[in-house]
PDB file of C-alpha atoms in Angstrom:
ATOM      1  CA  UNK A   1     100.204  88.278  78.732  1.00 88.00           C
ATOM      2  CA  UNK A   2     100.679  89.729  82.208  1.00 96.00           C
ATOM      3  CA  UNK A   3      98.407  92.217  83.917  1.00 97.00           C
ATOM      4  CA  UNK A   4      98.924  94.117  87.148  1.00 98.00           C
ATOM      5  CA  UNK A   5      95.913  95.319  89.082  1.00 97.00           C
ATOM      6  CA  UNK A   6      96.355  97.930  91.781  1.00 97.00           C
ATOM      7  CA  UNK A   7      93.938  98.837  94.548  1.00 95.00           C
ATOM      8  CA  UNK A   8      93.788 100.811  97.762  1.00 96.00           C
ATOM      9  CA  UNK A   9      94.373 104.439  96.885  1.00 94.00           C
ATOM     10  CA  UNK A  10      92.179 107.265  98.104  1.00 97.00           C
ATOM     11  CA  UNK A  11      91.842 110.509 100.004  1.00 98.00           C
ATOM     12  CA  UNK A  12      93.036 110.618 103.601  1.00 98.00           C
ATOM     13  CA  UNK A  13      93.934 113.249 106.162  1.00 98.00           C
ATOM     14  CA  UNK A  14      97.495 113.841 107.360  1.00 98.00           C
ATOM     15  CA  UNK A  15      98.549 111.232 109.889  1.00 98.00           C
ATOM     16  CA  UNK A  16      96.206 108.580 108.567  1.00 98.00           C
ATOM     17  CA  UNK A  17      97.079 105.292 106.886  1.00 98.00           C
ATOM     18  CA  UNK A  18      96.507 103.536 103.585  1.00 98.00           C
ATOM     19  CA  UNK A  19      97.315 100.116 102.209  1.00 98.00           C
ATOM     20  CA  UNK A  20      98.071  99.637  98.528  1.00 98.00           C
ATOM     21  CA  UNK A  21      97.965  96.258  96.860  1.00 98.00           C
ATOM     22  CA  UNK A  22      99.096  95.090  93.428  1.00 98.00           C
ATOM     23  CA  UNK A  23      98.312  91.638  92.072  1.00 98.00           C
ATOM     24  CA  UNK A  24      99.825  90.155  88.927  1.00 98.00           C
ATOM     25  CA  UNK A  25      98.018  87.661  86.737  1.00 97.00           C
ATOM     26  CA  UNK A  26      98.595  85.916  83.441  1.00 96.00           C
ATOM     27  CA  UNK A  27     101.343  83.813  81.923  1.00 94.00           C
ATOM     28  CA  UNK A  28     103.651  84.017  84.951  1.00 96.00           C
ATOM     29  CA  UNK A  29     106.507  81.586  85.543  1.00 95.00           C
ATOM     30  CA  UNK A  30     108.255  83.533  88.277  1.00 96.00           C
ATOM     31  CA  UNK A  31     108.541  87.041  89.693  1.00 97.00           C
ATOM     32  CA  UNK A  32     111.791  88.636  90.790  1.00 97.00           C
ATOM     33  CA  UNK A  33     111.824  92.151  92.245  1.00 98.00           C
ATOM     34  CA  UNK A  34     108.620  93.989  93.098  1.00 98.00           C
ATOM     35  CA  UNK A  35     108.280  97.631  93.936  1.00 98.00           C
ATOM     36  CA  UNK A  36     106.348 100.861  94.147  1.00 98.00           C
ATOM     37  CA  UNK A  37     107.052 104.167  92.452  1.00 98.00           C
ATOM     38  CA  UNK A  38     105.176 107.425  92.716  1.00 98.00           C
ATOM     39  CA  UNK A  39     104.794 110.537  90.619  1.00 98.00           C
ATOM     40  CA  UNK A  40     103.561 113.841  91.960  1.00 97.00           C
ATOM     41  CA  UNK A  41     102.309 116.607  89.637  1.00 92.00           C
ATOM     42  CA  UNK A  42     105.209 118.323  87.922  1.00 94.00           C
ATOM     43  CA  UNK A  43     107.760 115.890  89.300  1.00 96.00           C
ATOM     44  CA  UNK A  44     109.608 112.865  87.990  1.00 97.00           C
ATOM     45  CA  UNK A  45     108.580 109.356  88.919  1.00 97.00           C
ATOM     46  CA  UNK A  46     110.562 108.201  91.943  1.00 98.00           C
ATOM     47  CA  UNK A  47     111.196 104.899  93.661  1.00 98.00           C
ATOM     48  CA  UNK A  48     109.301 104.536  96.932  1.00 98.00           C
ATOM     49  CA  UNK A  49     110.142 100.987  97.989  1.00 98.00           C
ATOM     50  CA  UNK A  50     111.457  97.770  96.541  1.00 98.00           C
ATOM     51  CA  UNK A  51     111.512  94.145  97.665  1.00 98.00           C
ATOM     52  CA  UNK A  52     113.552  91.325  96.192  1.00 97.00           C
ATOM     53  CA  UNK A  53     112.456  87.736  95.736  1.00 94.00           C
ATOM     54  CA  UNK A  54     114.453  86.930  98.858  1.00 94.00           C
ATOM     55  CA  UNK A  55     112.649  89.544 100.899  1.00 95.00           C
ATOM     56  CA  UNK A  56     115.333  92.231 101.049  1.00 98.00           C
ATOM     57  CA  UNK A  57     113.895  95.721 101.033  1.00 98.00           C
ATOM     58  CA  UNK A  58     114.979  99.263 100.420  1.00 97.00           C
ATOM     59  CA  UNK A  59     113.093 102.536 100.790  1.00 98.00           C
ATOM     60  CA  UNK A  60     113.306 106.143  99.753  1.00 98.00           C
ATOM     61  CA  UNK A  61     114.641 108.222 102.629  1.00 98.00           C
ATOM     62  CA  UNK A  62     111.416 110.237 102.705  1.00 97.00           C
ATOM     63  CA  UNK A  63     109.307 107.196 103.611  1.00 98.00           C
ATOM     64  CA  UNK A  64     111.621 105.217 105.885  1.00 98.00           C
ATOM     65  CA  UNK A  65     109.917 104.342 109.148  1.00 98.00           C
ATOM     66  CA  UNK A  66     106.463 105.121 107.748  1.00 98.00           C
ATOM     67  CA  UNK A  67     106.029 102.784 104.773  1.00 98.00           C
ATOM     68  CA  UNK A  68     106.432  99.017 104.729  1.00 98.00           C
ATOM     69  CA  UNK A  69     106.633  96.900 101.603  1.00 98.00           C
ATOM     70  CA  UNK A  70     105.815  93.209 101.640  1.00 98.00           C
ATOM     71  CA  UNK A  71     104.964  90.455  99.185  1.00 98.00           C
ATOM     72  CA  UNK A  72     102.799  87.376  98.972  1.00 97.00           C
ATOM     73  CA  UNK A  73     104.467  85.116  96.441  1.00 96.00           C
ATOM     74  CA  UNK A  74     101.597  82.633  96.402  1.00 96.00           C
ATOM     75  CA  UNK A  75      99.289  85.414  95.211  1.00 97.00           C
ATOM     76  CA  UNK A  76     101.836  87.303  93.045  1.00 97.00           C
ATOM     77  CA  UNK A  77     101.027  90.351  95.138  1.00 98.00           C
ATOM     78  CA  UNK A  78     103.047  93.261  96.475  1.00 98.00           C
ATOM     79  CA  UNK A  79     101.677  95.426  99.280  1.00 98.00           C
ATOM     80  CA  UNK A  80     102.623  98.892 100.484  1.00 98.00           C
ATOM     81  CA  UNK A  81     101.454  99.753 103.990  1.00 98.00           C
ATOM     82  CA  UNK A  82     101.631 103.495 104.558  1.00 98.00           C
ATOM     83  CA  UNK A  83     101.220 105.145 107.964  1.00 98.00           C
ATOM     84  CA  UNK A  84     101.616 108.697 109.225  1.00 98.00           C
ATOM     85  CA  UNK A  85     100.865 110.011 105.761  1.00 98.00           C
ATOM     86  CA  UNK A  86     101.894 113.553 104.893  1.00 98.00           C
ATOM     87  CA  UNK A  87     100.626 115.965 102.232  1.00 97.00           C
ATOM     88  CA  UNK A  88     103.928 115.505 100.385  1.00 97.00           C
ATOM     89  CA  UNK A  89     103.050 111.818  99.915  1.00 98.00           C
ATOM     90  CA  UNK A  90     100.313 112.895  97.516  1.00 98.00           C
ATOM     91  CA  UNK A  91     100.998 111.292  94.143  1.00 98.00           C
ATOM     92  CA  UNK A  92      99.962 108.598  91.730  1.00 98.00           C
ATOM     93  CA  UNK A  93     101.476 105.342  92.950  1.00 98.00           C
ATOM     94  CA  UNK A  94     102.565 102.697  90.453  1.00 98.00           C
ATOM     95  CA  UNK A  95     103.565  99.132  91.198  1.00 98.00           C
ATOM     96  CA  UNK A  96     106.180  97.289  89.184  1.00 98.00           C
ATOM     97  CA  UNK A  97     106.984  93.610  88.995  1.00 98.00           C
ATOM     98  CA  UNK A  98     109.876  91.911  87.187  1.00 98.00           C
ATOM     99  CA  UNK A  99     108.205  88.906  85.594  1.00 97.00           C
ATOM    100  CA  UNK A 100     109.489  85.888  83.746  1.00 96.00           C
ATOM    101  CA  UNK A 101     106.793  84.282  81.613  1.00 95.00           C
ATOM    102  CA  UNK A 102     106.580  80.647  80.570  1.00 94.00           C
ATOM    103  CA  UNK A 103     108.123  81.491  77.198  1.00 92.00           C
ATOM    104  CA  UNK A 104     111.234  82.585  79.173  1.00 89.00           C
ATOM    105  CA  UNK A 105     110.825  86.261  78.422  1.00 94.00           C
ATOM    106  CA  UNK A 106     111.776  88.576  81.272  1.00 94.00           C
ATOM    107  CA  UNK A 107     110.614  92.149  81.621  1.00 96.00           C
ATOM    108  CA  UNK A 108     109.120  94.701  83.951  1.00 97.00           C
ATOM    109  CA  UNK A 109     105.377  95.204  84.086  1.00 97.00           C
ATOM    110  CA  UNK A 110     103.680  98.301  85.491  1.00 97.00           C
ATOM    111  CA  UNK A 111     100.369  98.786  87.188  1.00 97.00           C
ATOM    112  CA  UNK A 112      97.889 101.372  85.958  1.00 96.00           C
ATOM    113  CA  UNK A 113      98.514 103.706  88.881  1.00 97.00           C
ATOM    114  CA  UNK A 114      96.392 104.590  91.890  1.00 97.00           C
ATOM    115  CA  UNK A 115      95.899 108.082  93.276  1.00 98.00           C
ATOM    116  CA  UNK A 116      96.865 108.806  96.866  1.00 98.00           C
ATOM    117  CA  UNK A 117      95.838 112.218  98.179  1.00 98.00           C
ATOM    118  CA  UNK A 118      96.738 113.410 101.650  1.00 98.00           C
ATOM    119  CA  UNK A 119      94.898 116.569 102.567  1.00 97.00           C
ATOM    120  CA  UNK A 120      93.031 118.126 105.446  1.00 95.00           C
TER     121      UNK A 120
END
């Protein structure tokens, strides 16, 4: 009923920037929180950044000052702008959106994941 489509990953050198985008489509009545998680090889999935429907944000300590999360409610889209990337940012990045559908069901939907590799 709801699909999330991510884009924007890739291979960059340390210090460079990337912009990830995640658009939701389908039977959407409203969207509450949106966010980004990441999972590096051999590690657990961790929260990177989160934004509420009201625009409040929180970030993992490791990305504060370098990553910025934003949302476009008209397009059901969450964006992660990443600057000053480091090799330790290398991971698969997943978006998540808390969606209420027109049948009043409420649940979290995940994107398919996009690879971010930071390497010289």
